[in-house]
CSV table of C-alpha atoms and ligand atoms in Angstrom, one decimal:
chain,number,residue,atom,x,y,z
A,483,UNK,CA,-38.1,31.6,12.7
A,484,UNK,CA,-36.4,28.3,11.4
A,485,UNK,CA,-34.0,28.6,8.9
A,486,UNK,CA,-33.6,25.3,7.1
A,487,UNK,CA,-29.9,24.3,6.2
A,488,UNK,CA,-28.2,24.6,3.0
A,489,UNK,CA,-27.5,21.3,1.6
A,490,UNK,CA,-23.6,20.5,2.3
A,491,UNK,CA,-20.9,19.9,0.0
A,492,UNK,CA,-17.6,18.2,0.1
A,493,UNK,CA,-14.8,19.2,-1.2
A,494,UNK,CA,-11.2,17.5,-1.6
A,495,UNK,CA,-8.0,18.9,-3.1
A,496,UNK,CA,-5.2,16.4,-3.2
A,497,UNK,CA,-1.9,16.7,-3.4
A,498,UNK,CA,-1.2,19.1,-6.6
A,499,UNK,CA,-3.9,20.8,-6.1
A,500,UNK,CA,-2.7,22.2,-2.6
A,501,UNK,CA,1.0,22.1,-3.9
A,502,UNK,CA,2.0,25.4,-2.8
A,503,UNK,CA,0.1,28.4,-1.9
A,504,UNK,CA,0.0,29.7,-5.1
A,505,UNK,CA,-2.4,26.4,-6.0
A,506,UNK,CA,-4.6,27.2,-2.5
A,507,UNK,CA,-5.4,30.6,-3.8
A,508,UNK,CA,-7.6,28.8,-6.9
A,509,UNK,CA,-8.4,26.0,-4.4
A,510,UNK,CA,-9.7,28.9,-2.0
A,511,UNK,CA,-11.7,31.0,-5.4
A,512,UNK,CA,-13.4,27.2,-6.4
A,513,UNK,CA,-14.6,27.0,-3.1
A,514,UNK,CA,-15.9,30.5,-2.8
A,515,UNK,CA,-18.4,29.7,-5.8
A,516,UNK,CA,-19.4,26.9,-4.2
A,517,UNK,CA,-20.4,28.8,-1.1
A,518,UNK,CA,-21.8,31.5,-3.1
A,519,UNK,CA,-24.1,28.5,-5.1
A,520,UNK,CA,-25.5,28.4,-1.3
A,521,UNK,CA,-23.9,25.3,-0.4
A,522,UNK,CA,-22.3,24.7,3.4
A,523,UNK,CA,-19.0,23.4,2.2
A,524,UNK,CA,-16.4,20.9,3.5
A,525,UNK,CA,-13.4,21.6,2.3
A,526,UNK,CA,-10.4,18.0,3.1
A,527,UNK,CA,-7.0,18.5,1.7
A,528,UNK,CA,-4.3,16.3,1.1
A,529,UNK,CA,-0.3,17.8,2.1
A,530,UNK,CA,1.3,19.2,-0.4
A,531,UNK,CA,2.5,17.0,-3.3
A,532,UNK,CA,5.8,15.0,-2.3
A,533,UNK,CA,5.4,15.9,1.1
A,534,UNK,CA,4.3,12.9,2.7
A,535,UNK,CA,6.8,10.7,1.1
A,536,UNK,CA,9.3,13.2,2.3
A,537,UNK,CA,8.3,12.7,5.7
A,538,UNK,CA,7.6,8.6,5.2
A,539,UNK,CA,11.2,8.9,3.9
A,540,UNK,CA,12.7,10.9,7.2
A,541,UNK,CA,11.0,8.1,9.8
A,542,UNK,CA,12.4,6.0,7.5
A,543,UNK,CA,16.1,7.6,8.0
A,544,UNK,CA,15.6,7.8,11.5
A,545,UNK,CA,15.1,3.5,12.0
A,546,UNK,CA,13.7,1.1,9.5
A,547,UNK,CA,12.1,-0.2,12.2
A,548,UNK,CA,10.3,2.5,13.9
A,549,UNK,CA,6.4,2.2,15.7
A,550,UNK,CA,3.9,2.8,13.4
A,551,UNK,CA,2.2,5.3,15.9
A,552,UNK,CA,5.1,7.6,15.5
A,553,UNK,CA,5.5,6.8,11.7
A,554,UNK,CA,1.7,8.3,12.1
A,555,UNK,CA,2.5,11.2,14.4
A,556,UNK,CA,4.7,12.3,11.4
A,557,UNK,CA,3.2,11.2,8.5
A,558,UNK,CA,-0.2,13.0,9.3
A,559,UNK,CA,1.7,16.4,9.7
A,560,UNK,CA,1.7,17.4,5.6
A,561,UNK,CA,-2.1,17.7,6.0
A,562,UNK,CA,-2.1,20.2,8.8
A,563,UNK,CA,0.3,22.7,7.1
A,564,UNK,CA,-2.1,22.7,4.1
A,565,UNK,CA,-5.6,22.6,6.0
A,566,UNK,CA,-4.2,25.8,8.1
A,567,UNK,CA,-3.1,27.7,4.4
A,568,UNK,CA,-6.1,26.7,3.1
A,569,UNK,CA,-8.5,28.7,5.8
A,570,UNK,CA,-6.3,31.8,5.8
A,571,UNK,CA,-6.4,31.9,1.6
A,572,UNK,CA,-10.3,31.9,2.1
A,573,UNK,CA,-10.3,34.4,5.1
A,574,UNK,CA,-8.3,36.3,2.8
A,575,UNK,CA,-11.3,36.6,0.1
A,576,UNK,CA,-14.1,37.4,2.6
A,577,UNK,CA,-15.0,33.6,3.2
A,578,UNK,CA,-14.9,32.9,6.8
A,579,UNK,CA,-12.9,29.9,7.5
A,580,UNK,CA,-11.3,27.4,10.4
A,581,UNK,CA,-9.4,24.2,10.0
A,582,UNK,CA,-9.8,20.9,12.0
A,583,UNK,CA,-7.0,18.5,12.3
A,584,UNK,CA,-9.0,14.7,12.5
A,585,UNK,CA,-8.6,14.8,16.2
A,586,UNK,CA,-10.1,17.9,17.0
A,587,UNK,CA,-13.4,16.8,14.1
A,588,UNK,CA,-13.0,14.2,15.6
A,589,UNK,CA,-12.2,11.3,13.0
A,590,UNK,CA,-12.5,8.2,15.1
A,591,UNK,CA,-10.6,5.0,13.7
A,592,UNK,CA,-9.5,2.1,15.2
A,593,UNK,CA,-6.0,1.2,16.2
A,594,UNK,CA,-4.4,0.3,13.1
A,595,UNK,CA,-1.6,2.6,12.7
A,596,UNK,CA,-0.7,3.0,9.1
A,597,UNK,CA,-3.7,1.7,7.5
A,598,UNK,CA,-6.8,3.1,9.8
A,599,UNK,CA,-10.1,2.8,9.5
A,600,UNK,CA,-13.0,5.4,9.9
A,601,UNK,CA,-15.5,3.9,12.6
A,602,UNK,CA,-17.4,7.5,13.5
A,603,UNK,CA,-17.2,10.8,12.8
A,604,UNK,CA,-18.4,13.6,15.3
A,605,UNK,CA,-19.9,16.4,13.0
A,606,UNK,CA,-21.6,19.0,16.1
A,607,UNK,CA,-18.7,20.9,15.8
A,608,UNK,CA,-18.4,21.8,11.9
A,609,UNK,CA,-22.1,21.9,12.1
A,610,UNK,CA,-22.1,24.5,14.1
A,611,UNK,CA,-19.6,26.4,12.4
A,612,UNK,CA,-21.8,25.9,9.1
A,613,UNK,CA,-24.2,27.9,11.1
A,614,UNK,CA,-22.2,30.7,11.6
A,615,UNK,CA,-21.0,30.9,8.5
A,616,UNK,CA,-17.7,29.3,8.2
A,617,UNK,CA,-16.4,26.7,5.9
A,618,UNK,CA,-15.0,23.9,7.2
A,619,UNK,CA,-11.1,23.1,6.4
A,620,UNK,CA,-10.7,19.4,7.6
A,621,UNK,CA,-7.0,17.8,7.3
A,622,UNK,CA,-7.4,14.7,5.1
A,623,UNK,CA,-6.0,11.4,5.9
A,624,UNK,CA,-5.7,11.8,10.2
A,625,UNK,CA,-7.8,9.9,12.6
A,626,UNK,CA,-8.1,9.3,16.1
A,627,UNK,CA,-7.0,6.0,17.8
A,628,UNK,CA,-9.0,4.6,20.7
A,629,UNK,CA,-6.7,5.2,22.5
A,630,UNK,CA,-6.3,8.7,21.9
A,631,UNK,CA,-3.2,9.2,19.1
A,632,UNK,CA,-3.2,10.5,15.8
A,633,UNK,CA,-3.8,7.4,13.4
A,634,UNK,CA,-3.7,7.4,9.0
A,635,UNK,CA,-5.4,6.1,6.8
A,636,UNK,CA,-3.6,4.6,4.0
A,637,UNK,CA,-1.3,6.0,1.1
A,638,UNK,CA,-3.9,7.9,-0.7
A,639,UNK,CA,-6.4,8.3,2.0
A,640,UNK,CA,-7.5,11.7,2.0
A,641,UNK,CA,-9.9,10.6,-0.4
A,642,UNK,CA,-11.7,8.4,2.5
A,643,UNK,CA,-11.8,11.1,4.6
A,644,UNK,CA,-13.4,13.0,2.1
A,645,UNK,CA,-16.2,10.6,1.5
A,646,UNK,CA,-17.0,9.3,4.6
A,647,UNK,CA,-17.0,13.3,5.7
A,648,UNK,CA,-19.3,13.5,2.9
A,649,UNK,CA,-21.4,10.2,4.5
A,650,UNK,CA,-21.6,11.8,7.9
A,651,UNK,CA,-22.6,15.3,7.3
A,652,UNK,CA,-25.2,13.8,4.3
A,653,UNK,CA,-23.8,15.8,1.8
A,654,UNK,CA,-25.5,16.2,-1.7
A,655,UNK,CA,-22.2,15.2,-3.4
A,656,UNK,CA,-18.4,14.9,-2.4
A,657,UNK,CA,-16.1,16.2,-5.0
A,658,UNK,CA,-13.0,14.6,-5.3
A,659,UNK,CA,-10.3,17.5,-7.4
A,660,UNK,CA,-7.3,15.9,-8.5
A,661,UNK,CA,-4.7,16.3,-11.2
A,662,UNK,CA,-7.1,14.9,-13.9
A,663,UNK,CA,-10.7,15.7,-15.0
A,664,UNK,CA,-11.8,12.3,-14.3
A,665,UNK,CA,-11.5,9.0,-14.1
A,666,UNK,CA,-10.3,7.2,-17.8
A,667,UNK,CA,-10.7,3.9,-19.1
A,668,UNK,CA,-7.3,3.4,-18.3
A,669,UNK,CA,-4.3,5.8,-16.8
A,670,UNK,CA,-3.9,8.8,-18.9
A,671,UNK,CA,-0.8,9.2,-18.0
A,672,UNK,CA,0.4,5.9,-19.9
A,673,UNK,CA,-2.3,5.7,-22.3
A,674,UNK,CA,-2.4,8.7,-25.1
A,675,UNK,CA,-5.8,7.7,-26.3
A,676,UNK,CA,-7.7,7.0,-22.9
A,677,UNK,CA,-11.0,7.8,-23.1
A,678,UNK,CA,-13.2,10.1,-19.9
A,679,UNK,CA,-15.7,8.3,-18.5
A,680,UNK,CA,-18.9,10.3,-17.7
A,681,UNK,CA,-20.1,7.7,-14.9
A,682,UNK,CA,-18.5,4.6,-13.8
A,683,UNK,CA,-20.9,1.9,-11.2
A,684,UNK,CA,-19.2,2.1,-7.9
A,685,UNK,CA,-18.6,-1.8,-8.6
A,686,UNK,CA,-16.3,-1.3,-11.5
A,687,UNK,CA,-14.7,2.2,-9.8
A,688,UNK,CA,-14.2,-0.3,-6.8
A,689,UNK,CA,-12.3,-2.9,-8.8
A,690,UNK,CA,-10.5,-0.1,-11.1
A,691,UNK,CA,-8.9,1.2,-7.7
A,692,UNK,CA,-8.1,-2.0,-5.9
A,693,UNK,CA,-6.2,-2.6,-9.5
A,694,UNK,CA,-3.9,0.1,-9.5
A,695,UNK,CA,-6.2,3.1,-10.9
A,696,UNK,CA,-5.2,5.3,-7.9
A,697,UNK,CA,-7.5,8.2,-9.1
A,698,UNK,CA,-9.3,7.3,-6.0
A,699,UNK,CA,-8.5,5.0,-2.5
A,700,UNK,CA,-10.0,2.1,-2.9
A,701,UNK,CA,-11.5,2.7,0.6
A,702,UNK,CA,-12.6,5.3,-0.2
A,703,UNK,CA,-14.8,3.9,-3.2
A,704,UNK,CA,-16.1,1.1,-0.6
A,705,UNK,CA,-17.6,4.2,2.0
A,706,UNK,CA,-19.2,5.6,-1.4
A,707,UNK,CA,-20.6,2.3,-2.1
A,708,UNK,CA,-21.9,1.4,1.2
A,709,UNK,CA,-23.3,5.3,2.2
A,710,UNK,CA,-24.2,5.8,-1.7
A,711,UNK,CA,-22.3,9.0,-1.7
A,712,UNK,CA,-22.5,10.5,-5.1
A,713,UNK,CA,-18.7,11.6,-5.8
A,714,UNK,CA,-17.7,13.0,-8.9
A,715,UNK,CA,-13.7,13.1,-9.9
A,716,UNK,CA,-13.0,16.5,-11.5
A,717,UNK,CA,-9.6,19.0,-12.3
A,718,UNK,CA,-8.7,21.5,-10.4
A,719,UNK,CA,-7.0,22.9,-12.9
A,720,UNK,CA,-9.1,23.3,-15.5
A,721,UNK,CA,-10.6,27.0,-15.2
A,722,UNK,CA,-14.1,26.0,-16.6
A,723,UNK,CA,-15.1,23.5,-13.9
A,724,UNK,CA,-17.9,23.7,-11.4
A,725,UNK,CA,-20.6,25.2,-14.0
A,726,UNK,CA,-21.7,21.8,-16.0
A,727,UNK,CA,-20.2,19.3,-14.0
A,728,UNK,CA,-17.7,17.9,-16.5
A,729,UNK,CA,-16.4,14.9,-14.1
A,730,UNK,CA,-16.9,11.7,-13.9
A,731,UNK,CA,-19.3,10.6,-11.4
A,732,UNK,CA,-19.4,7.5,-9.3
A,733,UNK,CA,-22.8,6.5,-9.6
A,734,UNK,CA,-25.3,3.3,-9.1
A,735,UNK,CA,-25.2,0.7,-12.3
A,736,UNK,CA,-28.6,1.4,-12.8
A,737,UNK,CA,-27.6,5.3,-13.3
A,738,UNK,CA,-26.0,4.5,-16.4
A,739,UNK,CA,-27.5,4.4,-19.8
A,740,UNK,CA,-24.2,3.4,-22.0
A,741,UNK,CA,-23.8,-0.1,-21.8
A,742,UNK,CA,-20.3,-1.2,-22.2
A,743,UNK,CA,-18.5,-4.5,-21.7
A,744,UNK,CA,-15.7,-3.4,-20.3
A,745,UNK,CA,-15.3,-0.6,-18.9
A,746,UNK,CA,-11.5,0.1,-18.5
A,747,UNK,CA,-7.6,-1.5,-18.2
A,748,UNK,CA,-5.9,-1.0,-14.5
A,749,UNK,CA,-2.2,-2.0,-14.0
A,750,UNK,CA,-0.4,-2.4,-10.9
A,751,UNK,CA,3.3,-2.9,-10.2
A,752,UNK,CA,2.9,-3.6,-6.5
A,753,UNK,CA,3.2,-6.8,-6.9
A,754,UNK,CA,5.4,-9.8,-6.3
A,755,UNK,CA,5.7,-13.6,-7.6
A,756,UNK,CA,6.8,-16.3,-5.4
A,757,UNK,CA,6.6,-20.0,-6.3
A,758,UNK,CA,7.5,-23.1,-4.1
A,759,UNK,CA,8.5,-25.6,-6.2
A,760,UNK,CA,7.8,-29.0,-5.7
A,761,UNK,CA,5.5,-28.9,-2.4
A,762,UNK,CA,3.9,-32.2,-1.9
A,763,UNK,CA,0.5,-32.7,-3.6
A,764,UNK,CA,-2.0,-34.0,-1.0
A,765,UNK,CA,-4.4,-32.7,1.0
A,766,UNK,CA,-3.8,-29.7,3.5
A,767,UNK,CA,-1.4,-28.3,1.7
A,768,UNK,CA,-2.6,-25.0,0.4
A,769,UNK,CA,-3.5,-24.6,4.4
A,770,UNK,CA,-0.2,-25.4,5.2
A,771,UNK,CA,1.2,-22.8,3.0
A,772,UNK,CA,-1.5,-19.9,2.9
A,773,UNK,CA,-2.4,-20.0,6.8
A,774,UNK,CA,0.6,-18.5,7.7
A,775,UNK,CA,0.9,-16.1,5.6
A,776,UNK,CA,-2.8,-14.9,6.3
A,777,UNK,CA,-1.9,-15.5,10.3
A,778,UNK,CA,1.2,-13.1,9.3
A,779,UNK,CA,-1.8,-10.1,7.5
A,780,UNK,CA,0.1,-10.8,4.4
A,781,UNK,CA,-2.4,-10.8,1.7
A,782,UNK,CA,-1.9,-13.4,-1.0
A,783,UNK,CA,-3.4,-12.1,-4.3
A,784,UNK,CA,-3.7,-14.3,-7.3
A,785,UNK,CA,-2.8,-18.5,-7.1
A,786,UNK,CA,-2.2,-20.9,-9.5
A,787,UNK,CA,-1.3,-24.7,-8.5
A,788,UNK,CA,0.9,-26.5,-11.3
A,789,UNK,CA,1.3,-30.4,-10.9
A,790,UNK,CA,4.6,-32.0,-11.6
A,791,UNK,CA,5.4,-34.6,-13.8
A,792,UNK,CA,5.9,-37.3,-11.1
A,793,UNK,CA,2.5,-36.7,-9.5
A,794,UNK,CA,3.6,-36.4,-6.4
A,795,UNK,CA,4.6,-32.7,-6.1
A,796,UNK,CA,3.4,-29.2,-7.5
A,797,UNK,CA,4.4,-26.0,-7.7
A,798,UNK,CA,2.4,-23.6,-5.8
A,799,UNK,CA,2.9,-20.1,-7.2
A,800,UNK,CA,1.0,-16.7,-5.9
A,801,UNK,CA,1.1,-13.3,-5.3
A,802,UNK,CA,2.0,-10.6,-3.0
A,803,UNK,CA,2.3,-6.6,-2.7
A,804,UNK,CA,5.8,-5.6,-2.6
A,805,UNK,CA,5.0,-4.2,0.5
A,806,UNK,CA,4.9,-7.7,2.1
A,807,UNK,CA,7.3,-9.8,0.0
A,808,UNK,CA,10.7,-10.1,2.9
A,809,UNK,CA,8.1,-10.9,5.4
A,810,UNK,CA,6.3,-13.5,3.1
A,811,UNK,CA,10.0,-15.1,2.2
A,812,UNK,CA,10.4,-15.1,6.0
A,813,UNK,CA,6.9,-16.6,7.3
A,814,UNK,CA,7.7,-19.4,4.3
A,815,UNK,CA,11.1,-20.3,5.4
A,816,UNK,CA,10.0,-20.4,9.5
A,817,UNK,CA,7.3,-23.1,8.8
A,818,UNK,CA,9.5,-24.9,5.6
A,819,UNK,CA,9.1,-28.0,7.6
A,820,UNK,CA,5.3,-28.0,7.8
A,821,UNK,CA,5.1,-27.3,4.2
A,822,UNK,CA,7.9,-29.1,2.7
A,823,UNK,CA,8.9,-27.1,-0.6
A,824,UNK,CA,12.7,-27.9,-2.3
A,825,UNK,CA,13.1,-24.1,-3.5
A,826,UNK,CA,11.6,-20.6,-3.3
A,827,UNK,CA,11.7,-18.6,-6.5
A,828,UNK,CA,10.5,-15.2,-7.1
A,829,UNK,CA,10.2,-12.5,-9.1
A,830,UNK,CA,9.5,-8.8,-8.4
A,831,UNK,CA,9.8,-7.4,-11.8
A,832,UNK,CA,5.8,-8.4,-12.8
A,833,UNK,CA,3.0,-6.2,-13.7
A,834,UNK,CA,-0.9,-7.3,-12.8
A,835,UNK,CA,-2.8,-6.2,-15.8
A,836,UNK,CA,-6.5,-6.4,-15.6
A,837,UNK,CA,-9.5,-5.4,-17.6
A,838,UNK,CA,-12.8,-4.2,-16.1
A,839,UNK,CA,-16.4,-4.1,-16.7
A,840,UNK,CA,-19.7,-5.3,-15.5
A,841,UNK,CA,-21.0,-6.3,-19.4
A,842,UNK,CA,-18.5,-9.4,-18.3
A,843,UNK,CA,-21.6,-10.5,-15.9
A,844,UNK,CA,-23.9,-11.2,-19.1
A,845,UNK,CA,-21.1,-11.7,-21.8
A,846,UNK,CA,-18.2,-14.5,-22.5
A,847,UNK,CA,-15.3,-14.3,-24.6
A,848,UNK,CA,-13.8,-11.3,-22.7
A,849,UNK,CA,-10.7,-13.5,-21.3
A,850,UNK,CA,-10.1,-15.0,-24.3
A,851,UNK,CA,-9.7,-11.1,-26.1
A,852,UNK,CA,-7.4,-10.3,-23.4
A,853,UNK,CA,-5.3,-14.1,-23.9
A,854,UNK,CA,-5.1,-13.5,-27.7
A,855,UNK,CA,-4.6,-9.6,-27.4
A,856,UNK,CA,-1.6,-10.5,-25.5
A,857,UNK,CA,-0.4,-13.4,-27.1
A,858,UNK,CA,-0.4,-11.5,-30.5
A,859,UNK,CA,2.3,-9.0,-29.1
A,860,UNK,CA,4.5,-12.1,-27.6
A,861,UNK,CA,3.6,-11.4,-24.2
A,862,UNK,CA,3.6,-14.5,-21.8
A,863,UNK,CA,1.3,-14.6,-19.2
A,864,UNK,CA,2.5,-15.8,-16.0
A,865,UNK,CA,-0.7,-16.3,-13.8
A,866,UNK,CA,-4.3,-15.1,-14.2
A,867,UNK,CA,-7.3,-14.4,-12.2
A,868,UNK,CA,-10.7,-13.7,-12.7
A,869,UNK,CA,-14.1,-12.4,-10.9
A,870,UNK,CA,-17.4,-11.6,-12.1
A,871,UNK,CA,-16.4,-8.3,-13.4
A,872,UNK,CA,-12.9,-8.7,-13.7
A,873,UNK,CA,-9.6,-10.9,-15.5
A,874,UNK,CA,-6.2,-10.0,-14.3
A,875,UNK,CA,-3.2,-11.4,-15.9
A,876,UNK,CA,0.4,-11.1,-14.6
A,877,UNK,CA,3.4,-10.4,-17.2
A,878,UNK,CA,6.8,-9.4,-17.0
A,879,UNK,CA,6.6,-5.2,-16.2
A,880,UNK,CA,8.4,-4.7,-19.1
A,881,UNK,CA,5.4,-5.2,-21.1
A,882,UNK,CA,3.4,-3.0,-18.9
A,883,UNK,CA,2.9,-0.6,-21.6
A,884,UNK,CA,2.5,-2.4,-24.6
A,885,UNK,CA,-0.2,-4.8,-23.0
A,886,UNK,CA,-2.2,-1.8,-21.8
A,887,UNK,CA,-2.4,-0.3,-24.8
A,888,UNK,CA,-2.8,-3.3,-27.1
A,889,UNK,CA,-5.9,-4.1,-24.6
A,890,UNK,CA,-7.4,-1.0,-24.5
A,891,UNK,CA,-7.3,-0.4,-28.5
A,892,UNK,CA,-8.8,-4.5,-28.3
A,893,UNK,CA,-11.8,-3.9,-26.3
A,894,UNK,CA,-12.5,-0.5,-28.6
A,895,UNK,CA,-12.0,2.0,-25.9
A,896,UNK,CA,-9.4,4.0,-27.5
A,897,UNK,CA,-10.8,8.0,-27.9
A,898,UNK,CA,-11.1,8.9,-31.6
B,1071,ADP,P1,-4.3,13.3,-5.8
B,1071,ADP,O1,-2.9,13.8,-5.3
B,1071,ADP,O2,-5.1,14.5,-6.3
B,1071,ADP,O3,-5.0,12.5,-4.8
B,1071,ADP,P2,-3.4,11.0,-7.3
B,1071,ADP,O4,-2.0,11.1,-7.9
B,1071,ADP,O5,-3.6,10.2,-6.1
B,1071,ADP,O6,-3.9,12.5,-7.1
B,1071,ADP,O7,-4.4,10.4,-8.4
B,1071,ADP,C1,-4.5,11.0,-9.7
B,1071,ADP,C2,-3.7,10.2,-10.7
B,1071,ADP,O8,-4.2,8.9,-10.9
B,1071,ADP,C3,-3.6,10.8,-12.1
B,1071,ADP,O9,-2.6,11.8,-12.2
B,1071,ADP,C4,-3.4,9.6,-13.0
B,1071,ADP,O10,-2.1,9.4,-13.4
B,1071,ADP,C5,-3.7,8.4,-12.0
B,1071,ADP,N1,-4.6,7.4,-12.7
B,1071,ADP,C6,-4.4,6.1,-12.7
B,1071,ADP,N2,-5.4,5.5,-13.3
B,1071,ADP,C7,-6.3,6.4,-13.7
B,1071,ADP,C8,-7.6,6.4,-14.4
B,1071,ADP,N3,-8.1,5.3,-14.8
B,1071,ADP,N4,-8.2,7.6,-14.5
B,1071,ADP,C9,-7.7,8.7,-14.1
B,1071,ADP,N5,-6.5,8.8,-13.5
B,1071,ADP,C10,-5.8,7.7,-13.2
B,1072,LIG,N1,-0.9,12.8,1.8
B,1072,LIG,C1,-1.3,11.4,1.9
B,1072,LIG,C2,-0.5,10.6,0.9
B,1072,LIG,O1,0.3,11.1,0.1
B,1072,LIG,C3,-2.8,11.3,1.7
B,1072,LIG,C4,-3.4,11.7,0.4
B,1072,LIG,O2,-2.7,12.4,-0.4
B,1072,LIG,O3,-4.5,11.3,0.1
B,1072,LIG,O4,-0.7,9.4,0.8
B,1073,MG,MG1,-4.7,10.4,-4.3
């Protein structure tokens, strides 16, 4: 006789939630009731907290200028301690367990060592474990190269294992557990009065992420989007979860009734301003400049073009992440004679503030809120961008704080 199979659940504990073993007991006792609902469960984990930075910090130590397929043979490691701790706490309360490392799943990315990308994932093997039994303890953020190493996935990128796990093995629902019970109209952690969000469109969750909201990779919102994997963002903390579903879930537009114009503030500080004053103004020049910088992978975020008074020259000033500012200064310098600037000035000490919501699709006057919101606390902006669901300013990070929350309390999302 045919048995037919449970419907599969993923669950991911990031890094304070698996923080010491102490924290994988209750991560072990939440999954139990989810087995015991009758679900096949995937459990991902994150390393414990701190502990990838710790070992980003000791390749770091060892040469500035190591290869990025060692920096991944080291920076993966976190994630095996914890999948291993996790499988003995839930052998240790009767719930057969085993733990995969992304090789042995396996997680197949491509070759891009720090950063990967998911291309397949090989579920036989959990599969059959789920029919013996077992859960399934998968190490978060480890892939497979082509060519046979241990790849990651990103700063943060547990999550995208989780939900493309979640993709592969057509789970009902992968639940992301973090340090929060949800995602907020803005970070909680800076905002007293943010507000939890019940649902948020995978658009708008998309554009939070890629803004700064870190709640979740923004990968990993992208795999959601593209699979429609229902995720939900919940506590692990909070001893009454699991029974009513108190998240927030990541959910088609269509899935929501409340109809908001914008949905929530993001902030990043990875960011840098760089302006090449007086570059000529003809044609070809914005090719000249952003070509090879794009040539270089350095993204170049936001752009603003100012002309000079003599008509002949502009300043050209844009955007970078931290991350890529030296090289940026460098790819500019090497082809100064193609572009032809007098000066390079920058300034690392910005913020990118942006609001969020998909109301902005049917409704004006959103920028303008944000322009006079900001110019009533004395706040200058510096550049500003916008999509269809999105304006972005940039201002000194000293203001971080006060614009946030002058913008929230603006566009009425402050909690009563
Ligand atoms: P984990 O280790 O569980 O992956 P992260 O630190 O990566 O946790 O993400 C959770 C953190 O995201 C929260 O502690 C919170 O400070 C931050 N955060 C930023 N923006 C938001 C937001 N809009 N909603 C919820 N959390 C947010
Ligand atoms: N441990 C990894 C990091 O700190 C992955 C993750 O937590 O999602 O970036
Ligand atoms: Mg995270």
């Amino acid at each position: 006789m045919s048995v037919s199979p449970k419907p599969v659940l993923v669950m991911k504990f990031g890094g304070t939630s698996v923080a010491g073993v102490e924290r994988i007991r209750k991560v072990a006792a939440l999954v139990k009731r989810e087995v015991e609902n009758g679900y096949d469960v995937a459990v991902v984990v994150s390393a414990m907290s701190g502990e990838t930075n710790k070992l980003v910090a000791f390749t770091r130590e060892a040469s500035p200028l190591h290869d990025a397929r060692e920096y991944d043979a080291i920076a993966s490691t976190g994630e095996n301690v914890t999948a291993g701790l996790t499988a003995i706490a839930l052998d240790a309360i009767g719930v057969p367990a085993r733990s995969w490392a992304g090789w042995q799943v396996p997680i197949k990315t491509d070759g891009v060592h720090g950063s990967a990308s998911i291309l397949d994932i090989g579920t036989e093997g959990i599969k059959e474990r789920f029919a013996q039994g077992f859960v399934a303890v998968v190490a978060g953020f480890q892939g497979i190269s082509p060519e046979g190493r241990v790849t990651t996935l990103g700063r943060g990128g547990s999550d995208t294992s989780a939900v493309a796990l979640a993709a592969a093995l057509g789970a009902e629902r992968c639940d992301i557990y973090t340090d929060v019970d949800g995602v907020y109209t803005t970070d909680p952690r800076i905002v007293a009065k943010a507000r939890k969000l019940d649902r948020i469109s995978y658009e708008e969750m998309l554009e939070m992420a890629s803004l700064g909201a870190k709640v979740l990779q923004t990968r990993s919102v992208e795999v959601a989007m593209i699979h429609r994997v229902k995720t939900q963002v919940l506590s692990s903390f909070d001893e009454s979860i699991g029974d009513n579903l108190p998240g927030t879930l990541v959910c088609d537009e269509d899935e929501i009734m409340e109809k908001r114009l914008v949905t929530g503030v993001a902030y990043s500080r990875d960011e840098a301003k760089i302006t090449l004053v007086r570059v000529p103004d003809k044609p070809g020049i914005a090719a000249a400049i952003f070509s090879p910088l794009a040539d270089a992978g350095i993204n170049v975020d936001m752009i603003v073009q100012n002309v000079s008074d003599d008509g002949r020259t502009t300043d050209m000033t844009f955007t970078t992440g931290k991350a890529d500012f030296d090289r940026a200064i460098k790819v500019l310098n090497d082809n100064a004679a193609d572009i032809g600037f007098t000066r390079i000035a920058t300034d690392q000490n910005v913020v990118k503030v942006s609001v969020i919501g998909v109301g902005m699709r049917t409704h004006a006057g959103v920028a303008q809120t944000m322009f006079r919101t900001l110019a009533e606390k004395g706040i200058n902006i510096l550049v500003i961008s916008t999509s269809e669901i999105k304006v972005s300013v940039l201002i000194g990070a000293d203001y971080t704080e006060l614009a946030v929350r002058a913008l929230h309390t603006a566009y009425g999302l402050d909690a009563e």
